[in-house]
């Protein structure tokens, strides 16, 4: 069945409170941001008979604001706006690199960070970077505001902990010292327009003696939701990076992920490729 605009109710609230009220009033109502995911659903007729709450007039939710404490990204900021923002590039380069791999230019120009998060695909490109930056998702709903750490925001494949009527307002990335090394890598069937088989973001801080002072490692597409590699991180802290340490850390990957065979890849390939990504990052390549 094709999308039928006549069967849909379309509202364009001017304030966040109006948007929340419109969503809370109808359990089947849907927020519409860039529409890159929802237009696919529209084409399949899945929006027929539904109330759509267009967020495009909530212009303050497009803002990206840098401060000493960190960076606040409005949920309606597009991937293109994020990847071009000077503070994102200078201070949170993993996120800029991730946004640059989302679809192609058309998708980057329409798709928003809030839509990416709410869609909660295991392969959402921004999630490993946001996990490394320990981002906090700020939500607004009928009961007011609340903040959820990124890893608690996701509840499973395509599932979030957003409550009925609740919207993502912004995402906050706390400031952190400049890492000695930071890397984002996405492995897909092609170099562009691909959904990842595996995806890695990592940041590493070394002390003056070359010992790992801190390390944050995250993978996407290896579990129902984005994962930090807690076992490998704990193992690496306080150690000098050499070939044996890197190899041992890469073996600890399995402790925190549970990849599957599906149409895009196999469990075995995902694990082998991910170990390779991790080893290359730790080797500084
Ligand atoms: C051709 C194509 C290629 C793509 N490639 C990639 C890719 O490489 N990597 C990737 O990660 N994604 C990809 N996507 C998915 C999509 O583009 C992104 O997830 C995008 O960020 C979604 O944002 P949007 O604003 O378009 O969301 P929309 O389509 O507007 O909404 C998506 C979902 O989020 C909800 N929502 C939107 N905004 C909010 C909010 N503020 N609060 C609460 N709920 C909200 C909507 O109700 C809906 O359920 C692709 C999609 C297409 C069609």
CSV table of N, CA and C and ligand atoms in Angstrom, one decimal, residues 30-38 40 55 61 75-76 79 101-103 107 110-116 118-119 123-126 162 166-168 186 193-194, ligand 1:
chain,number,residue,atom,x,y,z
A,30,UNK,N,3.2,10.3,15.6
A,30,UNK,CA,4.7,10.2,15.3
A,30,UNK,C,5.3,11.5,15.2
A,31,UNK,N,6.5,11.7,15.8
A,31,UNK,CA,7.2,13.0,15.6
A,31,UNK,C,7.9,12.8,14.2
A,32,UNK,N,8.0,13.9,13.5
A,32,UNK,CA,8.6,13.9,12.1
A,32,UNK,C,9.7,15.0,12.2
A,33,UNK,N,11.0,14.5,12.0
A,33,UNK,CA,12.1,15.5,12.0
A,33,UNK,C,12.6,15.7,10.6
A,34,UNK,N,13.7,15.0,10.2
A,34,UNK,CA,14.1,15.1,8.8
A,34,UNK,C,13.3,14.3,7.9
A,35,UNK,N,12.7,13.2,8.4
A,35,UNK,CA,11.8,12.4,7.6
A,35,UNK,C,12.5,11.3,6.8
A,36,UNK,N,13.9,11.2,6.9
A,36,UNK,CA,14.6,10.2,6.1
A,36,UNK,C,14.2,8.8,6.4
A,37,UNK,N,13.9,8.5,7.7
A,37,UNK,CA,13.4,7.2,8.0
A,37,UNK,C,11.9,7.1,7.8
A,38,UNK,N,11.2,8.2,8.1
A,38,UNK,CA,9.8,8.1,8.0
A,38,UNK,C,9.3,8.1,6.6
A,40,UNK,N,10.5,6.5,4.2
A,40,UNK,CA,10.5,5.1,3.8
A,40,UNK,C,9.3,4.4,4.3
A,55,UNK,N,8.2,18.5,13.5
A,55,UNK,CA,9.0,19.3,14.5
A,55,UNK,C,9.8,20.5,13.8
A,61,UNK,N,15.8,24.0,18.5
A,61,UNK,CA,16.3,22.6,18.6
A,61,UNK,C,17.2,22.3,17.5
A,75,UNK,N,18.3,18.4,19.0
A,75,UNK,CA,18.0,17.2,18.3
A,75,UNK,C,17.7,17.3,16.9
A,76,UNK,N,17.3,18.6,16.4
A,76,UNK,CA,17.0,18.8,15.0
A,76,UNK,C,18.2,19.2,14.2
A,79,UNK,N,22.9,16.0,10.2
A,79,UNK,CA,24.3,15.4,10.2
A,79,UNK,C,25.2,16.4,9.5
A,101,UNK,N,29.7,9.8,7.5
A,101,UNK,CA,29.5,8.4,6.8
A,101,UNK,C,28.0,8.1,6.8
A,102,UNK,N,27.1,8.9,7.3
A,102,UNK,CA,25.7,8.6,7.2
A,102,UNK,C,25.1,8.8,5.8
A,103,UNK,N,24.6,7.7,5.2
A,103,UNK,CA,24.1,7.8,3.9
A,103,UNK,C,24.9,8.5,2.9
A,107,UNK,N,20.9,12.6,2.5
A,107,UNK,CA,20.5,12.1,3.8
A,107,UNK,C,21.1,13.0,4.9
A,110,UNK,N,19.2,16.2,5.5
A,110,UNK,CA,17.9,16.1,6.0
A,110,UNK,C,17.9,15.4,7.4
A,111,UNK,N,18.6,14.3,7.5
A,111,UNK,CA,18.6,13.5,8.7
A,111,UNK,C,19.1,14.2,9.9
A,112,UNK,N,18.5,14.0,11.0
A,112,UNK,CA,18.9,14.7,12.2
A,112,UNK,C,19.5,13.7,13.3
A,113,UNK,N,20.2,14.3,14.3
A,113,UNK,CA,20.7,13.5,15.3
A,113,UNK,C,19.6,12.9,16.2
A,114,UNK,N,18.6,13.7,16.4
A,114,UNK,CA,17.4,13.1,17.2
A,114,UNK,C,16.8,12.0,16.5
A,115,UNK,N,16.6,12.1,15.2
A,115,UNK,CA,15.9,11.0,14.4
A,115,UNK,C,16.8,9.8,14.4
A,116,UNK,N,18.1,10.0,14.3
A,116,UNK,CA,19.0,8.8,14.4
A,116,UNK,C,18.9,8.1,15.7
A,118,UNK,N,16.4,8.2,18.0
A,118,UNK,CA,15.0,7.7,18.2
A,118,UNK,C,14.8,6.4,17.4
A,119,UNK,N,15.4,6.4,16.2
A,119,UNK,CA,15.3,5.2,15.3
A,119,UNK,C,15.9,4.0,15.9
A,123,UNK,N,22.8,-0.3,14.0
A,123,UNK,CA,23.8,0.2,13.1
A,123,UNK,C,23.8,1.8,13.0
A,124,UNK,N,23.1,2.4,13.9
A,124,UNK,CA,23.1,3.9,13.9
A,124,UNK,C,24.6,4.4,14.0
A,125,UNK,N,24.9,5.2,12.9
A,125,UNK,CA,26.4,5.6,12.8
A,125,UNK,C,26.9,6.5,13.9
A,126,UNK,N,26.0,7.3,14.5
A,126,UNK,CA,26.5,8.3,15.5
A,126,UNK,C,26.8,7.6,16.9
A,162,UNK,N,12.4,6.2,25.6
A,162,UNK,CA,11.5,7.4,25.6
A,162,UNK,C,10.1,6.9,26.0
A,166,UNK,N,7.1,11.7,24.8
A,166,UNK,CA,8.4,12.3,25.1
A,166,UNK,C,9.3,12.5,23.8
A,167,UNK,N,10.0,13.6,23.8
A,167,UNK,CA,10.8,13.9,22.6
A,167,UNK,C,12.3,14.1,23.1
A,168,UNK,N,13.2,13.9,22.1
A,168,UNK,CA,14.6,14.2,22.4
A,168,UNK,C,14.7,15.7,22.1
A,186,UNK,N,34.1,2.6,9.9
A,186,UNK,CA,32.9,1.9,9.6
A,186,UNK,C,33.2,0.9,8.5
A,193,UNK,N,27.1,5.0,1.3
A,193,UNK,CA,25.8,4.5,1.2
A,193,UNK,C,25.6,3.1,1.7
A,194,UNK,N,26.3,2.8,2.8
A,194,UNK,CA,26.3,1.4,3.3
A,194,UNK,C,25.9,1.4,4.7
B,1,LIG,C1,18.9,6.0,1.9
B,1,LIG,C2,19.1,6.0,3.4
B,1,LIG,C3,20.4,5.9,3.9
B,1,LIG,C4,20.7,5.9,5.3
B,1,LIG,N1,21.9,5.7,5.7
B,1,LIG,C5,22.2,5.8,7.0
B,1,LIG,C6,23.5,5.5,7.5
B,1,LIG,O1,24.5,5.3,6.7
B,1,LIG,N2,23.7,5.6,8.9
B,1,LIG,C7,22.7,5.8,9.7
B,1,LIG,O2,22.9,5.8,11.0
B,1,LIG,N3,21.4,6.0,9.3
B,1,LIG,C8,21.1,6.0,8.0
B,1,LIG,N4,19.9,6.2,7.5
B,1,LIG,C9,18.8,6.4,8.5
B,1,LIG,C10,18.4,7.8,8.8
B,1,LIG,O3,18.7,8.7,7.7
B,1,LIG,C11,19.0,8.4,10.0
B,1,LIG,O4,18.7,7.6,11.1
B,1,LIG,C12,18.6,9.8,10.3
B,1,LIG,O5,19.4,10.4,11.3
B,1,LIG,C13,17.1,9.9,10.8
B,1,LIG,O6,16.8,11.2,11.1
B,1,LIG,P1,15.5,12.0,10.6
B,1,LIG,O7,15.5,13.3,11.2
B,1,LIG,O8,15.4,11.8,9.1
B,1,LIG,O9,14.4,11.0,11.3
B,1,LIG,P2,12.9,10.9,11.0
B,1,LIG,O10,12.7,10.0,9.8
B,1,LIG,O11,12.2,12.2,11.0
B,1,LIG,O12,12.4,10.1,12.3
B,1,LIG,C14,12.9,8.8,12.6
B,1,LIG,C15,12.3,8.3,13.9
B,1,LIG,O13,12.7,9.1,15.0
B,1,LIG,C16,11.6,9.8,15.6
B,1,LIG,N5,12.0,11.1,16.0
B,1,LIG,C17,12.6,12.0,15.2
B,1,LIG,N6,13.0,13.1,15.8
B,1,LIG,C18,12.7,12.9,17.1
B,1,LIG,C19,12.9,13.6,18.4
B,1,LIG,N7,13.5,14.8,18.4
B,1,LIG,N8,12.4,13.0,19.5
B,1,LIG,C20,11.9,11.8,19.5
B,1,LIG,N9,11.6,11.1,18.4
B,1,LIG,C21,12.1,11.6,17.2
B,1,LIG,C22,10.5,9.7,14.6
B,1,LIG,O14,9.2,9.7,15.2
B,1,LIG,C23,10.8,8.4,13.9
B,1,LIG,O15,10.3,7.3,14.7
B,1,LIG,C24,19.6,6.1,6.2
B,1,LIG,C25,18.3,6.3,5.7
B,1,LIG,C26,18.1,6.3,4.3
B,1,LIG,C27,16.7,6.4,3.8
